[in-house]
Amino acid sequence: MGPGLLSRTVTVLGSTGSIGVSTLSLFEESGADVEIVALTAGRQVEKLAEQALKWRPKLAVIEDETKLAELRERLAGSGIETAAGPAAVREAAERDAAWVMSAIVGSAGLSPTLAAARRGAVVALANKESLVCCGPSLLRIAAAAGGRVIPVDSEHSAIFQVLQEPCRDKLATMTLTASGGPFRTWTYEAMRAATPEQAVAHPNWSMGAKISVDSATMMNKGLEMIEASYLFAVPEKQIDVVVHPQSIIHSMVEYADGSTLAQLGPPDMRAPIACAYAWPDRLPWPAPKLDLAALGQLTFEAPDLQRFPAIDIARQALKLGGHAPAAMNAANEVAVGAFLDRRIGFLDIAASVRDTLDRLNGGWDLTPGGDEVEAAMMIDAGARRVATEVVDRLAAVR
């Protein structure tokens, strides 16, 4: 290992979610020499306090301001600084940690991710929305500050590992693999009656509710197409999706000479986290081993765009350009929230996203004062208002 490579100061944004928990688990299992600068969470104050007492960060932040008193009580006498609210989460990202895990789910992760990028940190990016809403700006900000954005999604981590820099101009196609989610073999009529509990029961991965629903609709793959286009500067026409139920091949890159390189591994998020933490080196940890003989076979199929229209919706948003992906993402967050609250049906999610984009009809192209980040936030807010109206109408007739 390079000198000091495994000894880093670290902040984990979203430490109580599935990615945050996996990050801390990786540190513990690998024995990496980390100094935790800050941990942040949304509402899980008990879990945050437990993590803070174990890892002894300088700062613990709970986004829900109503839980600050409880956090302070749980950490009383520990010497750990406490704070609450979105501004405090952003301030945690601004603290001097060399490596920042961005694992806050949703658009709430955008501001703190940008804050970390602006000061030149290495940002391990698990927050899809930061890329979908203003990926080009985020990448420019990080590069200008001397930092780097390293993807943590298993698919983008796979491409990051097999996309050979000297051969980027020889790229033919990159293919994102999808598990197909819990409804891969369900009929359209069966999906109409799907419940939130069924939608979050992913067959391979352990994830939060919102991300699990995105996997069930396959909107997660649509979002990942947009992310891949921004991360690797690849046009939409060179990005494909294939359903691979075993989730062993995480993505593939085909070059002009006909060679296809793939990254394989058991479905465990600690592997891409380890890659992001140690890159360009490797972090030894007791990772689950890939036993191809035991697996027996790997299978592939084309995605069914009739049952899973979210992929096509995302592809169209990417083609439209501007802040259309930000508008799509905002509409999807509203729709998924309504589904989890049992206000709309499963099939209504994609339908309401498409309806929202139709109603906006190009209203995502305004860029006030040339500030793309400000524009993205304005588009996000506007799309949420329209999506809420769409969802309310759907809920009223259920």
mmCIF file of C-alpha atoms in Angstrom, residues 127-370:
data_model
loop_
_atom_site.group_PDB
_atom_site.id
_atom_site.type_symbol
_atom_site.label_atom_id
_atom_site.label_comp_id
_atom_site.label_asym_id
_atom_site.label_seq_id
_atom_site.Cartn_x
_atom_site.Cartn_y
_atom_site.Cartn_z
ATOM 1 C CA ASN A 127 -26.126 10.277 -3.990
ATOM 2 C CA LYS A 128 -27.622 9.901 -7.472
ATOM 3 C CA GLU A 129 -29.364 13.247 -7.391
ATOM 4 C CA SER A 130 -26.137 15.251 -7.210
ATOM 5 C CA LEU A 131 -25.224 13.955 -10.657
ATOM 6 C CA VAL A 132 -28.694 13.823 -12.143
ATOM 7 C CA CYS A 133 -29.552 17.387 -11.080
ATOM 8 C CA CYS A 134 -26.260 19.098 -11.921
ATOM 9 C CA GLY A 135 -23.624 16.517 -12.761
ATOM 10 C CA PRO A 136 -21.524 18.643 -15.132
ATOM 11 C CA SER A 137 -21.358 21.469 -12.585
ATOM 12 C CA LEU A 138 -20.438 19.095 -9.751
ATOM 13 C CA LEU A 139 -17.628 17.531 -11.760
ATOM 14 C CA ARG A 140 -16.270 20.942 -12.826
ATOM 15 C CA ILE A 141 -16.368 22.233 -9.254
ATOM 16 C CA ALA A 142 -14.507 19.176 -7.951
ATOM 17 C CA ALA A 143 -11.851 19.357 -10.670
ATOM 18 C CA ALA A 144 -11.305 23.101 -10.163
ATOM 19 C CA ALA A 145 -10.779 22.559 -6.442
ATOM 20 C CA GLY A 146 -8.265 19.751 -7.002
ATOM 21 C CA GLY A 147 -10.595 17.049 -5.741
ATOM 22 C CA ARG A 148 -12.249 14.091 -7.387
ATOM 23 C CA VAL A 149 -15.630 12.408 -7.612
ATOM 24 C CA ILE A 150 -15.476 8.608 -7.436
ATOM 25 C CA PRO A 151 -18.755 6.751 -8.008
ATOM 26 C CA VAL A 152 -20.003 4.279 -5.428
ATOM 27 C CA ASP A 153 -23.003 2.847 -7.263
ATOM 28 C CA SER A 154 -21.922 -0.669 -8.165
ATOM 29 C CA GLU A 155 -22.603 -0.073 -11.858
ATOM 30 C CA HIS A 156 -20.616 3.124 -12.142
ATOM 31 C CA SER A 157 -17.865 1.761 -9.941
ATOM 32 C CA ALA A 158 -17.586 -1.148 -12.382
ATOM 33 C CA ILE A 159 -17.234 1.195 -15.360
ATOM 34 C CA PHE A 160 -14.808 3.373 -13.404
ATOM 35 C CA GLN A 161 -12.613 0.306 -12.872
ATOM 36 C CA VAL A 162 -12.654 -1.074 -16.449
ATOM 37 C CA LEU A 163 -12.760 2.114 -18.526
ATOM 38 C CA GLN A 164 -9.113 2.425 -19.538
ATOM 39 C CA GLU A 165 -8.082 6.066 -19.778
ATOM 40 C CA PRO A 166 -5.739 5.648 -22.797
ATOM 41 C CA CYS A 167 -8.590 3.980 -24.704
ATOM 42 C CA ARG A 168 -11.510 6.276 -23.901
ATOM 43 C CA ASP A 169 -11.723 7.416 -27.512
ATOM 44 C CA LYS A 170 -12.064 3.770 -28.566
ATOM 45 C CA LEU A 171 -15.189 3.193 -26.460
ATOM 46 C CA ALA A 172 -18.018 1.605 -28.430
ATOM 47 C CA THR A 173 -20.695 0.982 -25.790
ATOM 48 C CA MET A 174 -21.045 0.827 -22.025
ATOM 49 C CA THR A 175 -23.711 -1.498 -20.664
ATOM 50 C CA LEU A 176 -25.294 -1.088 -17.259
ATOM 51 C CA THR A 177 -26.625 -4.287 -15.737
ATOM 52 C CA ALA A 178 -29.928 -4.383 -13.865
ATOM 53 C CA SER A 179 -31.232 -7.070 -11.547
ATOM 54 C CA GLY A 180 -34.760 -6.499 -12.826
ATOM 55 C CA GLY A 181 -35.968 -5.891 -9.265
ATOM 56 C CA PRO A 182 -38.682 -7.813 -7.429
ATOM 57 C CA PHE A 183 -41.207 -7.559 -10.303
ATOM 58 C CA ARG A 184 -39.019 -8.808 -13.145
ATOM 59 C CA THR A 185 -41.332 -11.730 -13.916
ATOM 60 C CA TRP A 186 -44.616 -10.151 -12.803
ATOM 61 C CA THR A 187 -47.407 -9.430 -15.257
ATOM 62 C CA TYR A 188 -48.553 -5.874 -15.875
ATOM 63 C CA GLU A 189 -51.818 -6.572 -14.043
ATOM 64 C CA ALA A 190 -50.015 -8.043 -11.037
ATOM 65 C CA MET A 191 -47.747 -4.980 -10.883
ATOM 66 C CA ARG A 192 -50.833 -2.763 -10.811
ATOM 67 C CA ALA A 193 -51.703 -4.211 -7.387
ATOM 68 C CA ALA A 194 -48.128 -4.261 -6.003
ATOM 69 C CA THR A 195 -47.735 -3.007 -2.441
ATOM 70 C CA PRO A 196 -44.906 -0.939 -0.943
ATOM 71 C CA GLU A 197 -43.803 -3.991 1.037
ATOM 72 C CA GLN A 198 -43.453 -6.022 -2.145
ATOM 73 C CA ALA A 199 -41.679 -3.206 -3.969
ATOM 74 C CA VAL A 200 -38.971 -2.775 -1.330
ATOM 75 C CA ALA A 201 -38.235 -6.516 -1.124
ATOM 76 C CA HIS A 202 -35.263 -6.506 -3.488
ATOM 77 C CA PRO A 203 -34.056 -10.000 -4.395
ATOM 78 C CA ASN A 204 -30.308 -9.233 -4.250
ATOM 79 C CA TRP A 205 -29.474 -5.930 -2.573
ATOM 80 C CA SER A 206 -30.226 -4.474 0.856
ATOM 81 C CA MET A 207 -31.169 -0.833 0.280
ATOM 82 C CA GLY A 208 -33.343 1.948 1.631
ATOM 83 C CA ALA A 209 -37.040 2.183 0.723
ATOM 84 C CA LYS A 210 -36.761 4.903 -1.937
ATOM 85 C CA ILE A 211 -33.866 3.260 -3.784
ATOM 86 C CA SER A 212 -35.597 -0.125 -3.576
ATOM 87 C CA VAL A 213 -38.751 1.292 -5.188
ATOM 88 C CA ASP A 214 -36.590 2.875 -7.905
ATOM 89 C CA SER A 215 -35.160 -0.587 -8.538
ATOM 90 C CA ALA A 216 -38.657 -2.047 -8.733
ATOM 91 C CA THR A 217 -39.738 0.533 -11.348
ATOM 92 C CA MET A 218 -36.251 0.389 -12.945
ATOM 93 C CA MET A 219 -36.070 4.175 -12.628
ATOM 94 C CA ASN A 220 -32.792 3.523 -10.828
ATOM 95 C CA LYS A 221 -31.396 2.284 -14.132
ATOM 96 C CA GLY A 222 -32.712 5.354 -15.897
ATOM 97 C CA LEU A 223 -31.036 7.582 -13.340
ATOM 98 C CA GLU A 224 -27.838 5.570 -13.708
ATOM 99 C CA MET A 225 -27.866 6.111 -17.482
ATOM 100 C CA ILE A 226 -27.917 9.861 -16.870
ATOM 101 C CA GLU A 227 -25.176 9.579 -14.249
ATOM 102 C CA ALA A 228 -23.011 7.493 -16.569
ATOM 103 C CA SER A 229 -23.412 10.017 -19.370
ATOM 104 C CA TYR A 230 -22.190 12.816 -17.096
ATOM 105 C CA LEU A 231 -19.526 10.874 -15.203
ATOM 106 C CA PHE A 232 -17.829 9.431 -18.257
ATOM 107 C CA ALA A 233 -18.728 12.068 -20.879
ATOM 108 C CA VAL A 234 -20.575 9.532 -23.013
ATOM 109 C CA PRO A 235 -23.632 10.327 -25.179
ATOM 110 C CA GLU A 236 -26.923 8.594 -24.487
ATOM 111 C CA LYS A 237 -26.727 6.500 -27.658
ATOM 112 C CA GLN A 238 -23.613 4.702 -26.356
ATOM 113 C CA ILE A 239 -25.252 3.568 -23.095
ATOM 114 C CA ASP A 240 -27.238 0.335 -22.967
ATOM 115 C CA VAL A 241 -29.076 -1.564 -20.239
ATOM 116 C CA VAL A 242 -29.329 -5.339 -19.883
ATOM 117 C CA VAL A 243 -31.185 -7.283 -17.196
ATOM 118 C CA HIS A 244 -28.870 -9.645 -15.312
ATOM 119 C CA PRO A 245 -30.830 -11.221 -12.423
ATOM 120 C CA GLN A 246 -27.797 -12.636 -10.560
ATOM 121 C CA SER A 247 -26.212 -9.169 -10.072
ATOM 122 C CA ILE A 248 -22.704 -10.596 -10.481
ATOM 123 C CA ILE A 249 -21.557 -8.606 -13.524
ATOM 124 C CA HIS A 250 -21.989 -5.015 -12.414
ATOM 125 C CA SER A 251 -21.395 -3.337 -15.769
ATOM 126 C CA MET A 252 -19.440 -3.771 -19.003
ATOM 127 C CA VAL A 253 -17.460 -1.647 -21.435
ATOM 128 C CA GLU A 254 -17.093 -2.638 -25.088
ATOM 129 C CA TYR A 255 -14.240 -1.187 -27.126
ATOM 130 C CA ALA A 256 -13.964 -0.580 -30.864
ATOM 131 C CA ASP A 257 -11.857 -3.714 -31.330
ATOM 132 C CA GLY A 258 -14.678 -5.945 -30.111
ATOM 133 C CA SER A 259 -13.236 -6.544 -26.634
ATOM 134 C CA THR A 260 -15.695 -6.285 -23.746
ATOM 135 C CA LEU A 261 -14.398 -5.790 -20.198
ATOM 136 C CA ALA A 262 -16.614 -6.478 -17.204
ATOM 137 C CA GLN A 263 -16.273 -6.126 -13.440
ATOM 138 C CA LEU A 264 -17.677 -9.020 -11.407
ATOM 139 C CA GLY A 265 -18.345 -9.585 -7.732
ATOM 140 C CA PRO A 266 -21.001 -10.697 -5.254
ATOM 141 C CA PRO A 267 -23.716 -8.074 -4.615
ATOM 142 C CA ASP A 268 -22.156 -6.289 -1.629
ATOM 143 C CA MET A 269 -21.934 -2.493 -1.537
ATOM 144 C CA ARG A 270 -18.805 -2.606 0.587
ATOM 145 C CA ALA A 271 -16.821 -3.614 -2.516
ATOM 146 C CA PRO A 272 -17.430 -0.376 -4.485
ATOM 147 C CA ILE A 273 -17.036 1.609 -1.270
ATOM 148 C CA ALA A 274 -13.635 -0.015 -0.726
ATOM 149 C CA CYS A 275 -12.672 0.854 -4.288
ATOM 150 C CA ALA A 276 -13.645 4.492 -3.792
ATOM 151 C CA TYR A 277 -11.813 4.711 -0.470
ATOM 152 C CA ALA A 278 -8.462 3.265 -1.561
ATOM 153 C CA TRP A 279 -8.321 4.226 -5.248
ATOM 154 C CA PRO A 280 -5.946 3.892 -7.068
ATOM 155 C CA ASP A 281 -4.844 1.218 -4.605
ATOM 156 C CA ARG A 282 -6.913 -1.650 -3.180
ATOM 157 C CA LEU A 283 -8.181 -2.072 0.373
ATOM 158 C CA PRO A 284 -7.864 -5.596 1.782
ATOM 159 C CA TRP A 285 -10.951 -6.697 3.727
ATOM 160 C CA PRO A 286 -12.715 -10.039 4.271
ATOM 161 C CA ALA A 287 -14.825 -9.646 1.157
ATOM 162 C CA PRO A 288 -17.245 -12.398 0.099
ATOM 163 C CA LYS A 289 -15.610 -14.506 -2.585
ATOM 164 C CA LEU A 290 -17.014 -15.008 -6.054
ATOM 165 C CA ASP A 291 -17.621 -18.718 -6.706
ATOM 166 C CA LEU A 292 -18.623 -19.051 -10.358
ATOM 167 C CA ALA A 293 -18.830 -22.842 -10.187
ATOM 168 C CA ALA A 294 -21.340 -22.607 -7.357
ATOM 169 C CA LEU A 295 -23.360 -20.025 -9.293
ATOM 170 C CA GLY A 296 -23.500 -22.331 -12.281
ATOM 171 C CA GLN A 297 -24.784 -19.785 -14.779
ATOM 172 C CA LEU A 298 -25.197 -16.092 -15.470
ATOM 173 C CA THR A 299 -28.235 -15.032 -17.488
ATOM 174 C CA PHE A 300 -29.207 -11.897 -19.395
ATOM 175 C CA GLU A 301 -32.323 -10.463 -20.997
ATOM 176 C CA ALA A 302 -33.452 -7.215 -22.557
ATOM 177 C CA PRO A 303 -35.478 -4.875 -20.318
ATOM 178 C CA ASP A 304 -39.232 -4.846 -20.973
ATOM 179 C CA LEU A 305 -39.938 -1.184 -21.706
ATOM 180 C CA GLN A 306 -43.688 -1.762 -21.698
ATOM 181 C CA ARG A 307 -43.767 -2.947 -18.097
ATOM 182 C CA PHE A 308 -40.844 -0.720 -17.072
ATOM 183 C CA PRO A 309 -41.242 2.568 -18.996
ATOM 184 C CA ALA A 310 -39.040 4.497 -16.547
ATOM 185 C CA ILE A 311 -35.923 3.561 -18.532
ATOM 186 C CA ASP A 312 -37.335 5.183 -21.650
ATOM 187 C CA ILE A 313 -38.535 8.235 -19.699
ATOM 188 C CA ALA A 314 -35.004 8.763 -18.392
ATOM 189 C CA ARG A 315 -33.488 8.265 -21.824
ATOM 190 C CA GLN A 316 -35.820 10.920 -23.239
ATOM 191 C CA ALA A 317 -34.944 13.326 -20.395
ATOM 192 C CA LEU A 318 -31.254 12.848 -21.163
ATOM 193 C CA LYS A 319 -31.898 13.548 -24.840
ATOM 194 C CA LEU A 320 -33.849 16.700 -23.979
ATOM 195 C CA GLY A 321 -30.856 17.954 -22.010
ATOM 196 C CA GLY A 322 -30.733 21.079 -19.889
ATOM 197 C CA HIS A 323 -32.308 20.436 -16.510
ATOM 198 C CA ALA A 324 -34.854 17.922 -17.813
ATOM 199 C CA PRO A 325 -33.147 15.145 -15.772
ATOM 200 C CA ALA A 326 -33.453 17.300 -12.634
ATOM 201 C CA ALA A 327 -37.159 17.782 -13.291
ATOM 202 C CA MET A 328 -37.598 14.051 -13.885
ATOM 203 C CA ASN A 329 -35.776 13.197 -10.689
ATOM 204 C CA ALA A 330 -37.892 15.597 -8.622
ATOM 205 C CA ALA A 331 -41.103 14.193 -10.075
ATOM 206 C CA ASN A 332 -39.929 10.671 -9.325
ATOM 207 C CA GLU A 333 -39.150 11.509 -5.693
ATOM 208 C CA VAL A 334 -42.657 12.930 -5.238
ATOM 209 C CA ALA A 335 -44.272 9.919 -6.911
ATOM 210 C CA VAL A 336 -42.261 7.343 -4.952
ATOM 211 C CA GLY A 337 -43.113 9.133 -1.699
ATOM 212 C CA ALA A 338 -46.800 9.035 -2.586
ATOM 213 C CA PHE A 339 -46.586 5.327 -3.411
ATOM 214 C CA LEU A 340 -44.845 4.529 -0.131
ATOM 215 C CA ASP A 341 -47.614 6.483 1.621
ATOM 216 C CA ARG A 342 -50.148 4.297 -0.261
ATOM 217 C CA ARG A 343 -51.704 7.309 -1.996
ATOM 218 C CA ILE A 344 -51.031 6.072 -5.547
ATOM 219 C CA GLY A 345 -50.435 2.697 -7.168
ATOM 220 C CA PHE A 346 -47.136 1.243 -8.299
ATOM 221 C CA LEU A 347 -47.797 1.800 -11.997
ATOM 222 C CA ASP A 348 -48.785 5.397 -11.244
ATOM 223 C CA ILE A 349 -45.156 6.229 -10.390
ATOM 224 C CA ALA A 350 -43.790 6.212 -13.925
ATOM 225 C CA ALA A 351 -47.047 7.568 -15.340
ATOM 226 C CA SER A 352 -46.962 10.585 -13.029
ATOM 227 C CA VAL A 353 -43.305 11.288 -13.877
ATOM 228 C CA ARG A 354 -44.080 11.272 -17.594
ATOM 229 C CA ASP A 355 -47.163 13.452 -17.020
ATOM 230 C CA THR A 356 -45.103 15.949 -15.011
ATOM 231 C CA LEU A 357 -42.519 16.289 -17.771
ATOM 232 C CA ASP A 358 -45.292 16.735 -20.349
ATOM 233 C CA ARG A 359 -46.894 19.477 -18.256
ATOM 234 C CA LEU A 360 -43.591 21.272 -17.749
ATOM 235 C CA ASN A 361 -43.161 21.203 -21.542
ATOM 236 C CA GLY A 362 -39.595 22.487 -21.679
ATOM 237 C CA GLY A 363 -39.806 24.642 -18.570
ATOM 238 C CA TRP A 364 -36.454 23.394 -17.322
ATOM 239 C CA ASP A 365 -34.238 25.482 -19.559
ATOM 240 C CA LEU A 366 -34.100 28.758 -17.625
ATOM 241 C CA THR A 367 -30.713 29.397 -16.020
ATOM 242 C CA PRO A 368 -30.878 32.498 -13.780
ATOM 243 C CA GLY A 369 -27.667 34.483 -13.930
ATOM 244 C CA GLY A 370 -25.870 31.557 -15.542
#
